[in-house]
mmCIF file of C-alpha atoms and ligand atoms in Angstrom:
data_model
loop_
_atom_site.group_PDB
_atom_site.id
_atom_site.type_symbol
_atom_site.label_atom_id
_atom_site.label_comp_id
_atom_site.label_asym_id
_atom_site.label_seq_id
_atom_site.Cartn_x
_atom_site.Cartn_y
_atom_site.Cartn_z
ATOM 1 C CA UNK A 1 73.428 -180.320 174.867
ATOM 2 C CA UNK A 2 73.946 -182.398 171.790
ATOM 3 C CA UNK A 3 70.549 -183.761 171.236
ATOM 4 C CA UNK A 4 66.698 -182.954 171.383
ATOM 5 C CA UNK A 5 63.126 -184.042 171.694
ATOM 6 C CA UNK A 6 59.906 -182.135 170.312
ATOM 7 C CA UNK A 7 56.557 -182.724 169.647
ATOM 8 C CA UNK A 8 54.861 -181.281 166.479
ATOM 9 C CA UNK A 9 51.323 -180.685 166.704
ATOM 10 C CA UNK A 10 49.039 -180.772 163.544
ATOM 11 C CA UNK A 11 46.427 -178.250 163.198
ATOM 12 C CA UNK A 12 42.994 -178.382 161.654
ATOM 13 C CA UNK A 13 41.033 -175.478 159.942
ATOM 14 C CA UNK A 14 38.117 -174.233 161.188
ATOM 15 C CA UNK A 15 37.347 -171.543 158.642
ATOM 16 C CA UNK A 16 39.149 -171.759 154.984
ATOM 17 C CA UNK A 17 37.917 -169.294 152.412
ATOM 18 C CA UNK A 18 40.522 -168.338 149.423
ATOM 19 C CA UNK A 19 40.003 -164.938 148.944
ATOM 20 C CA UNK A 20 42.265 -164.819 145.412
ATOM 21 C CA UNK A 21 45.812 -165.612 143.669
ATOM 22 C CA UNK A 22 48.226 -163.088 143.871
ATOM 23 C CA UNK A 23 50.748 -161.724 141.465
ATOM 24 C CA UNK A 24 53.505 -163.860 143.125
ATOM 25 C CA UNK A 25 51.700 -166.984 142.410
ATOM 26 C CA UNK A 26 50.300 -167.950 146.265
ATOM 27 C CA UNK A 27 46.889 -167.160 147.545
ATOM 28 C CA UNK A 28 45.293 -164.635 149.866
ATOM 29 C CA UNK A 29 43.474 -166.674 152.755
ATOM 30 C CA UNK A 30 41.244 -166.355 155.561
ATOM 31 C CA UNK A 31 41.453 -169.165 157.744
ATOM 32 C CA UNK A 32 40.616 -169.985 161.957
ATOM 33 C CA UNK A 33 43.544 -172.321 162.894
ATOM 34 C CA UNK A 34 43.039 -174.933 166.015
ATOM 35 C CA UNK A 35 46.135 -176.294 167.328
ATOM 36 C CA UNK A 36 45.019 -180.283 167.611
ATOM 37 C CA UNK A 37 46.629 -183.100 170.189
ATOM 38 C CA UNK A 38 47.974 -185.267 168.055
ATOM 39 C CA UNK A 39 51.308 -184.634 167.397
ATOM 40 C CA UNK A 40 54.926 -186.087 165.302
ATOM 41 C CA UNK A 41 57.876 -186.862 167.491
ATOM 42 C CA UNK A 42 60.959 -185.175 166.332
ATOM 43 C CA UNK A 43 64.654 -185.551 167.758
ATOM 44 C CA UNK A 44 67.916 -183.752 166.596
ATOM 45 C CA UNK A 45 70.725 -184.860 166.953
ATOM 46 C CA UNK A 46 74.110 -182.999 166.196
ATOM 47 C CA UNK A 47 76.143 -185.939 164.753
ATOM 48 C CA UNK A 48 76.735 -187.950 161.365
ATOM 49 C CA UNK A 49 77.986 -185.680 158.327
ATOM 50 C CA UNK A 50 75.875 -183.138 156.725
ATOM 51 C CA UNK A 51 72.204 -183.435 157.580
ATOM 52 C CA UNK A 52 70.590 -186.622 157.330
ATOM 53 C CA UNK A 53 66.834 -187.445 157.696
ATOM 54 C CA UNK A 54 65.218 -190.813 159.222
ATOM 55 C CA UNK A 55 61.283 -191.113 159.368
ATOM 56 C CA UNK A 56 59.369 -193.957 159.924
ATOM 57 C CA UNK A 57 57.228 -193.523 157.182
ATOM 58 C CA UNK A 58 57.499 -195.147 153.631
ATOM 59 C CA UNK A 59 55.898 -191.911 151.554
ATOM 60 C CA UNK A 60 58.295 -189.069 153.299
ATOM 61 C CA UNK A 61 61.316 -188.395 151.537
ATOM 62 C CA UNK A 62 64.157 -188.442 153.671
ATOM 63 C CA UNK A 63 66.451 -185.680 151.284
ATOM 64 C CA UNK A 64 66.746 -182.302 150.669
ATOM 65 C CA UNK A 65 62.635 -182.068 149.643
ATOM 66 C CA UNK A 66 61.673 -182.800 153.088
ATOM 67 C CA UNK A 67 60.286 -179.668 155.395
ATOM 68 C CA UNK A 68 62.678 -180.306 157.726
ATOM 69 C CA UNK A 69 65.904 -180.360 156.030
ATOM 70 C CA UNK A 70 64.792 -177.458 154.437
ATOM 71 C CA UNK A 71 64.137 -175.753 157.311
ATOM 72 C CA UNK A 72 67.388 -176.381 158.652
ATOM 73 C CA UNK A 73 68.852 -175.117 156.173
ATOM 74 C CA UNK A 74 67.315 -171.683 156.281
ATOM 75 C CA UNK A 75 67.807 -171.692 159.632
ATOM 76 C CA UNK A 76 71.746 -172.355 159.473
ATOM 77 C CA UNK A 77 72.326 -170.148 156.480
ATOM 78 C CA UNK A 78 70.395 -167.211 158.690
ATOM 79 C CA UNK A 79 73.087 -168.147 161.580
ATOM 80 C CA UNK A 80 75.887 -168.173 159.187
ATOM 81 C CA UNK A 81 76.870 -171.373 160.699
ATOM 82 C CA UNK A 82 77.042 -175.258 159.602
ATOM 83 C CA UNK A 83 76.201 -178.346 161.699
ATOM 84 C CA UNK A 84 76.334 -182.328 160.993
ATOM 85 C CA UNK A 85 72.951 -183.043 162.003
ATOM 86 C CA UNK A 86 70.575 -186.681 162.528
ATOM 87 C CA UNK A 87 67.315 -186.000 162.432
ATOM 88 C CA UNK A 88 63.992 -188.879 163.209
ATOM 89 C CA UNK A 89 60.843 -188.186 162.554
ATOM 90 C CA UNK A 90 58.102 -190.622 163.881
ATOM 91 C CA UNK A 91 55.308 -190.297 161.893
ATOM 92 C CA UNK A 92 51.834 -189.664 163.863
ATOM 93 C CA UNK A 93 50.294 -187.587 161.490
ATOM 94 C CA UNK A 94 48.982 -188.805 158.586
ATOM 95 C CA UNK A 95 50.610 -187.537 155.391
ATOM 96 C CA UNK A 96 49.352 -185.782 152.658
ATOM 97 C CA UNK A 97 45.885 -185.110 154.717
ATOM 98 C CA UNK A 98 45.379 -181.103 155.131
ATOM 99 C CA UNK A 99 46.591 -182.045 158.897
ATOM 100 C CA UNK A 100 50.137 -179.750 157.963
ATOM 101 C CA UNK A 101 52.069 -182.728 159.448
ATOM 102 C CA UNK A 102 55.154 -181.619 157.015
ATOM 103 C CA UNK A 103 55.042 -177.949 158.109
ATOM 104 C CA UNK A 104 54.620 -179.012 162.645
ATOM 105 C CA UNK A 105 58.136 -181.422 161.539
ATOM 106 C CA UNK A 106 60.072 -178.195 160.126
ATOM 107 C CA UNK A 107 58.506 -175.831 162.963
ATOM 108 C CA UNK A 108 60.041 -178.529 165.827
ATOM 109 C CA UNK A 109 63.109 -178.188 163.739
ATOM 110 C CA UNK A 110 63.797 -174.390 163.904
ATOM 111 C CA UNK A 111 62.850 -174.528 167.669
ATOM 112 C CA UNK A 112 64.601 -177.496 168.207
ATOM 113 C CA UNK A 113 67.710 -175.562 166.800
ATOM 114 C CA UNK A 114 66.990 -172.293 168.087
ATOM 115 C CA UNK A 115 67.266 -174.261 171.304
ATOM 116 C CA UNK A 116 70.181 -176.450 170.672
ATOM 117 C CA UNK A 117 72.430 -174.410 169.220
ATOM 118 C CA UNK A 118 71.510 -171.440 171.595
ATOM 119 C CA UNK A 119 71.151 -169.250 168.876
ATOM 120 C CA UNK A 120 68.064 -167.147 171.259
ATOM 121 C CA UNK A 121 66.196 -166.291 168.342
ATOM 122 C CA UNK A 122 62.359 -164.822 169.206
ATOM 123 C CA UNK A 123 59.670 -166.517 167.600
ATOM 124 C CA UNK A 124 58.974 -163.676 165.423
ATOM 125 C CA UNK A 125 62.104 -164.442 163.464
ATOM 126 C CA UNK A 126 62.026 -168.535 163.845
ATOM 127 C CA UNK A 127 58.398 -167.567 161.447
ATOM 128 C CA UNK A 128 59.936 -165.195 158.934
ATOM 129 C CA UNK A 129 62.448 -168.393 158.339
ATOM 130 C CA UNK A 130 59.876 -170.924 158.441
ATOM 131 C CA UNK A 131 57.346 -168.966 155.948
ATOM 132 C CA UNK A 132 60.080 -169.646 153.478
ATOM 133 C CA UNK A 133 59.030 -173.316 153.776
ATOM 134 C CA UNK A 134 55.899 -173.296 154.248
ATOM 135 C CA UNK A 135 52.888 -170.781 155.199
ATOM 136 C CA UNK A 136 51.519 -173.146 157.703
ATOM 137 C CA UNK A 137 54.740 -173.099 159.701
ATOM 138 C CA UNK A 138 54.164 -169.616 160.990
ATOM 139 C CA UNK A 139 50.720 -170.661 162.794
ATOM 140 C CA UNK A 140 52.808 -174.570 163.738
ATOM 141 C CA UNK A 141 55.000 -172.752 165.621
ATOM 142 C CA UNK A 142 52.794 -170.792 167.690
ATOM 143 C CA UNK A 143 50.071 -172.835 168.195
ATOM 144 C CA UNK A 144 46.482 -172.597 170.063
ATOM 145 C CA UNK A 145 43.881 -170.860 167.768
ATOM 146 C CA UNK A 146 44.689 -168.035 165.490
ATOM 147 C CA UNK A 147 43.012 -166.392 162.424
ATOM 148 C CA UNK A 148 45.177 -166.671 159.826
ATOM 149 C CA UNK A 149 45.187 -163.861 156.388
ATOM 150 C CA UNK A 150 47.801 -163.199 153.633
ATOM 151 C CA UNK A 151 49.186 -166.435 153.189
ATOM 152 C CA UNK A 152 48.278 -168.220 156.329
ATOM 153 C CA UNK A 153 51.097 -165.765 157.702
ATOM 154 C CA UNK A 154 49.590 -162.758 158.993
ATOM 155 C CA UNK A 155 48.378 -164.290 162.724
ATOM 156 C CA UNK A 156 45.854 -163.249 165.165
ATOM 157 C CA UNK A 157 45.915 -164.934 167.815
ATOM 158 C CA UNK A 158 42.734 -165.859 169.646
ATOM 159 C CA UNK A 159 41.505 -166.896 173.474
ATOM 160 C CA UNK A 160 41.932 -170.300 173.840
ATOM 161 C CA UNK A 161 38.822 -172.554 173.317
ATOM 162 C CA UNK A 162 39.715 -174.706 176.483
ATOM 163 C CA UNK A 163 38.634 -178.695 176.597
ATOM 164 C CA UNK A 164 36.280 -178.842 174.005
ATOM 165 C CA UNK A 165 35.776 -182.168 172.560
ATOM 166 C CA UNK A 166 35.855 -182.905 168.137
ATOM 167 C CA UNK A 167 36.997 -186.167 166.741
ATOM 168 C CA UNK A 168 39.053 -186.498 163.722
ATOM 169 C CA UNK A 169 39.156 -189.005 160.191
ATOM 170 C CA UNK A 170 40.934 -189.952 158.119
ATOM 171 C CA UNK A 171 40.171 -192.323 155.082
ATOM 172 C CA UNK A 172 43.352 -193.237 154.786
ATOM 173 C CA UNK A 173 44.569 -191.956 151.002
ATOM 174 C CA UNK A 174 46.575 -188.707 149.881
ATOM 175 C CA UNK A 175 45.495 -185.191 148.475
ATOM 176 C CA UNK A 176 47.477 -183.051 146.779
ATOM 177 C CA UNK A 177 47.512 -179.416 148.085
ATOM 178 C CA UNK A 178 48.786 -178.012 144.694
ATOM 179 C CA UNK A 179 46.055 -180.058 142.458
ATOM 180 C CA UNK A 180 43.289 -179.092 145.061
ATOM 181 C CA UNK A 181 44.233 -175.089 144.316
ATOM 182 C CA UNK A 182 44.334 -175.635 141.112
ATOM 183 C CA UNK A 183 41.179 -177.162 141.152
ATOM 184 C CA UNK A 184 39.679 -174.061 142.727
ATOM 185 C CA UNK A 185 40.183 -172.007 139.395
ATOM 186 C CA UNK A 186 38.035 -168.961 141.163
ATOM 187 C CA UNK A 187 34.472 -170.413 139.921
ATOM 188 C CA UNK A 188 33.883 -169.895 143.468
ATOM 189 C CA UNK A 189 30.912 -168.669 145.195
ATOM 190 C CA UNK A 190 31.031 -166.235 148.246
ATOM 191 C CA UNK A 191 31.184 -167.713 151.409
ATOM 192 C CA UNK A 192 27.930 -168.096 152.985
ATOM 193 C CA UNK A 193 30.105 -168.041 156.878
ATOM 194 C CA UNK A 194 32.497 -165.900 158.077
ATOM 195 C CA UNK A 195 34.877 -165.485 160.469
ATOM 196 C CA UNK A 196 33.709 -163.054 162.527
ATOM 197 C CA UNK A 197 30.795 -164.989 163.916
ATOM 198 C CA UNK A 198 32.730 -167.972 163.954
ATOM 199 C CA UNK A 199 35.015 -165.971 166.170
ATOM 200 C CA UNK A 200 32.124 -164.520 168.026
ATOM 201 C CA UNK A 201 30.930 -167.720 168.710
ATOM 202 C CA UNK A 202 34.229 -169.797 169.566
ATOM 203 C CA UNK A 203 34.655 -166.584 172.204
ATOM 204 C CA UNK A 204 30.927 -167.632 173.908
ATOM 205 C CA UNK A 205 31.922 -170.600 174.113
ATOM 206 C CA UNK A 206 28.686 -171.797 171.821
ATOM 207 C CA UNK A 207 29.516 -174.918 170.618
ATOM 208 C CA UNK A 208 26.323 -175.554 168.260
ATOM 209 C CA UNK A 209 26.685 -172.112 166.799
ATOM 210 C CA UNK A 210 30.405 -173.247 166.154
ATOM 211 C CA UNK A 211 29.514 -176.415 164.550
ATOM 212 C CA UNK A 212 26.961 -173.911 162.226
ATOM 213 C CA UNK A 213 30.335 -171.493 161.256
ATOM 214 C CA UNK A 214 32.388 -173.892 160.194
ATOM 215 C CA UNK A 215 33.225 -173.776 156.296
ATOM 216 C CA UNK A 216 35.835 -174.916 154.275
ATOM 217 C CA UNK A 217 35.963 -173.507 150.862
ATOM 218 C CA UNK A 218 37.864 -176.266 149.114
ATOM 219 C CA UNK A 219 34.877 -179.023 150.088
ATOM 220 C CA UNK A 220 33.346 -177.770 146.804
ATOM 221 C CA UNK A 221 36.084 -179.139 144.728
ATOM 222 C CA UNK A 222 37.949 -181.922 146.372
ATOM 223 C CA UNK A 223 34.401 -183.556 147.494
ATOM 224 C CA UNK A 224 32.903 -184.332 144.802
ATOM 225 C CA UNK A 225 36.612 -186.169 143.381
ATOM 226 C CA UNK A 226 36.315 -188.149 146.401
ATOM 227 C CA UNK A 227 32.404 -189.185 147.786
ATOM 228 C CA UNK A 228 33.438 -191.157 150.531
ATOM 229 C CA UNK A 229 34.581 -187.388 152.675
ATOM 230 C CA UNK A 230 31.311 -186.513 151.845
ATOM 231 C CA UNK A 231 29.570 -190.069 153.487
ATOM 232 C CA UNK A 232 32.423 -189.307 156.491
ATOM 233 C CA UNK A 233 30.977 -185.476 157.202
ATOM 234 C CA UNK A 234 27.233 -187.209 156.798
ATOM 235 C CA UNK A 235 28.298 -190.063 159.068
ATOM 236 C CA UNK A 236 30.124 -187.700 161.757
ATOM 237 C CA UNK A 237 26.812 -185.871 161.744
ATOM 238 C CA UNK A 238 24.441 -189.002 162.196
ATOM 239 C CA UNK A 239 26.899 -189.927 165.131
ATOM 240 C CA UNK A 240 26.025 -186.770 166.818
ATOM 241 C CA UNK A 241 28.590 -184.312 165.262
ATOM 242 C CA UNK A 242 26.987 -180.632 165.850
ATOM 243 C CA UNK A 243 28.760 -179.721 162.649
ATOM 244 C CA UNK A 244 31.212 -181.372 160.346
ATOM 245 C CA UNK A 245 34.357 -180.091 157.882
ATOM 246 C CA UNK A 246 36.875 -181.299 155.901
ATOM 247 C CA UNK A 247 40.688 -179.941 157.052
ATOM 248 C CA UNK A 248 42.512 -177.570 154.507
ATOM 249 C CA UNK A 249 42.682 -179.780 151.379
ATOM 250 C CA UNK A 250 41.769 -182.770 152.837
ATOM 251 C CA UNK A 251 41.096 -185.870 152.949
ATOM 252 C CA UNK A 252 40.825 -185.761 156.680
ATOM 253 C CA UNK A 253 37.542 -184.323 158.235
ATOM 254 C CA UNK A 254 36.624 -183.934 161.719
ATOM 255 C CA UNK A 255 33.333 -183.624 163.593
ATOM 256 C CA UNK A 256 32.583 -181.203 166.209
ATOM 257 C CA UNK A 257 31.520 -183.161 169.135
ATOM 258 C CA UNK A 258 31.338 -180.771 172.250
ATOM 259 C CA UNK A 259 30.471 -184.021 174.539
ATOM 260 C CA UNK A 260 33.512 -186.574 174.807
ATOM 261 C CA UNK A 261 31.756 -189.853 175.269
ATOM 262 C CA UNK A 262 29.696 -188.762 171.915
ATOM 263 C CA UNK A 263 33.069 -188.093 170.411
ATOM 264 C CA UNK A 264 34.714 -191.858 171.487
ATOM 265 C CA UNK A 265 31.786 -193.480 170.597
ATOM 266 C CA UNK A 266 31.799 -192.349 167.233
ATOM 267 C CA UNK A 267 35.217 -192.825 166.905
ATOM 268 C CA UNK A 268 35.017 -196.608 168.230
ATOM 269 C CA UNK A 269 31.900 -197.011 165.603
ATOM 270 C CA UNK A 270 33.840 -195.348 162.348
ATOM 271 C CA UNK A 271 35.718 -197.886 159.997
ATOM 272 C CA UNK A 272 37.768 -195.403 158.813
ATOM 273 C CA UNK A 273 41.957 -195.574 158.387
ATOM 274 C CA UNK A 274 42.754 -193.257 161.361
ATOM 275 C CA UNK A 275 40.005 -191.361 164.131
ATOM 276 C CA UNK A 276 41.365 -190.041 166.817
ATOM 277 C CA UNK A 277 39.209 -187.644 169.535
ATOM 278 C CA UNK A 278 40.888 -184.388 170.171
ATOM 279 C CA UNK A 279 40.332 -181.244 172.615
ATOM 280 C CA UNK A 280 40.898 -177.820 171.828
ATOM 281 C CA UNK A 281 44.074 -177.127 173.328
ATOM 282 C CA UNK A 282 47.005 -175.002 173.201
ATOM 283 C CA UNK A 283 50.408 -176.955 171.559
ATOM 284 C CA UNK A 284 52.008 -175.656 168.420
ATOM 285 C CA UNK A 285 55.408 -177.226 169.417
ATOM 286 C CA UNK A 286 56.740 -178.611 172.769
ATOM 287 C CA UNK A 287 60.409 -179.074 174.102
ATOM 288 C CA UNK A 288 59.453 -182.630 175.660
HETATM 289 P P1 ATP B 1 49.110 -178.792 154.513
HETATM 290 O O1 ATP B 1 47.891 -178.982 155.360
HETATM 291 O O2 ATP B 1 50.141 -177.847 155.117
HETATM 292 O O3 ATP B 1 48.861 -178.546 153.067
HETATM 293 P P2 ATP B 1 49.388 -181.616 154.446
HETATM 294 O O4 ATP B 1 49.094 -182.070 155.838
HETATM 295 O O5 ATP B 1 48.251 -181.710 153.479
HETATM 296 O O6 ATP B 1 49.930 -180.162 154.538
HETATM 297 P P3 ATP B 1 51.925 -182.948 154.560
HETATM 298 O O7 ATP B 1 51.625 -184.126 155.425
HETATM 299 O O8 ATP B 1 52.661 -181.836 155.154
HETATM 300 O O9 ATP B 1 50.592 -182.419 153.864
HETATM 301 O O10 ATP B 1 52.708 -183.532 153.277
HETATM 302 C C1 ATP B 1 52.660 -183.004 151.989
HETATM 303 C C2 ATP B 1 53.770 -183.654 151.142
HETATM 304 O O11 ATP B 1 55.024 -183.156 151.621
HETATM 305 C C3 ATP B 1 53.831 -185.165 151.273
HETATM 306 O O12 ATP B 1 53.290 -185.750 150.137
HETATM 307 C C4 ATP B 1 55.309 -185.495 151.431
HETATM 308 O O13 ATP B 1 55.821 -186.136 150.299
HETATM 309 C C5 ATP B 1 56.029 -184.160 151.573
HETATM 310 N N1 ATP B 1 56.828 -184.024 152.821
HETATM 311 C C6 ATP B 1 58.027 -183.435 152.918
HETATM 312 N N2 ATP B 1 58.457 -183.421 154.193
HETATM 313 C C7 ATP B 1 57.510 -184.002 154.940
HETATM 314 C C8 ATP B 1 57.392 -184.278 156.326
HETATM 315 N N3 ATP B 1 58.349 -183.938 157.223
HETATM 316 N N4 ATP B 1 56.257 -184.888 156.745
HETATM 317 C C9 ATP B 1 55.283 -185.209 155.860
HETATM 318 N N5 ATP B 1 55.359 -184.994 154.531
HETATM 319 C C10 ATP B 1 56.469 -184.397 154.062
#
């Protein structure tokens, strides 16, 4: 086999709190990931010289700093082996928008070379390489709905929520994940949610009680830099959102909309740069 086709899933967050920094510089989480449908298209190719990156989207970089190449590169050093290697990314996700779009691209990468280079590596390992990249790559690469602790790392898994309906924005500009931690500075309050009855009520299969637990820690600071995701949680909610949250550092919020024709309609009626409707489902990455 000398070439091969993923999808990469983005997630959003359904729970966020930052519990504190730690001596090594990163943060201690507590976060409910929810694998979401709309997904990058990666392919590998083992050709060219060295490893070279093509992506159909002007703010990616296409060297070394990209998720992917770095990912390879763990993952080849790990093997003890070298490869020429293409690799295209076609950009679904949109970047820079607390959808981990970066970390689903260098997750399809290590199982897309796992695969192609039959190296037979368990997923358990494919994550100890990717958390050098990234700490969302862990939870990319397996997908579904998970509670995440430590750095995003540490991964519960958790029944899958089955069709549910939400609907996703996007208003169409960048944040920074390092400038919205820094932001954070630990004037925080407690968390008025938690994860437990979020849990609870994602396992009932509530769906109003869900849209009540949902709680993103970082709305207090990157909010009020940018009013219009506060008008897009308000709007989702006036279009019949049962609750409404921003994803990890934003920009991009989504509204829990248990009823799918609520969920189109309100996509059809937002003016924003990108809504999509989404159903709980089950892809982290997929060998297409
Ligand atoms: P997270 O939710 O994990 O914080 P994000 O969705 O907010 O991630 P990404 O889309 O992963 O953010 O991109 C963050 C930055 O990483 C971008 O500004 C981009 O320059 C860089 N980057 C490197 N590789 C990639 C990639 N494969 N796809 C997207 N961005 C990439």
């Amino acid at each position: 086999m000398n070439s091969i086709h993923l999808h990469a899933h983005a997630k959003i967050n359904l729970y966020l709190d930052v519990l504190g920094k730690r001596p090594d510089g990163y943060h201690n989480l507590e976060t409910v990931f929810q694998s979401i449908s709309l997904y990058d298209e990666v392919t590998i190719h083992r050709r060219g010289e060295g490893i070279r990156v093509f992506c159909n989207h002007p703010d990616v970089p296409t060297e070394a700093s990209n998720t992917v190449v770095r990912a390879a590169h763990h993952l080849l050093q790990t093997a003890g082996i070298g490869e020429d290697l293409e690799i295209r990314i076609d950009k679904n996700i949109p970047v820079a928008a607390g959808l981990a779009g970066g970390s689903a691209d260098a997750a399809a990468v290590l199982v897309g070379l796992n695969e192609l280079l039959d190296l037979r590596y368990p997923i358990e390992k494919l994550m100890q390489i990717g958390v050098k990249v990234g700490a969302d790559i862990p939870f990319c690469l397996l997908g579904g709905t998970a509670i995440g602790r430590g750095i995003g790392d540490e991964l519960q898994p958790l029944p899958p929520i089955g069709n549910v309906s939400f609907m996703i924005a996007n208003p169409g500009f960048p944040v920074s994940t390092a400038w919205a931690f820094r932001q954070l500075n630990f004037r925080l309050t407690n968390s008025p949610k938690n994860v437990t009855i979020l849990t609870q009520n994602l396992n009932k299969r509530d769906w109003v009680r869900v849209g009540r637990s949902l709680y993103n820690v970082f709305e207090q600071v990157v909010v009020p830099q940018y009013p219009v995701i506060r008008e897009l949680l308000e709007r989702l909610r006036s279009l019949g959102a049962v609750g409404s949250l921003m994803t990890g550092t934003g920009p991009t919020v989504f509204g829990w909309m248990p009823d799918r024709d609520v969920a189109e309609k309100a996509v059809h009626d937002l003016s924003v740069a990108y809504g999509v409707v989404t159903e709980g489902c089950g892809q982290g990455i997929q060998i297409i």
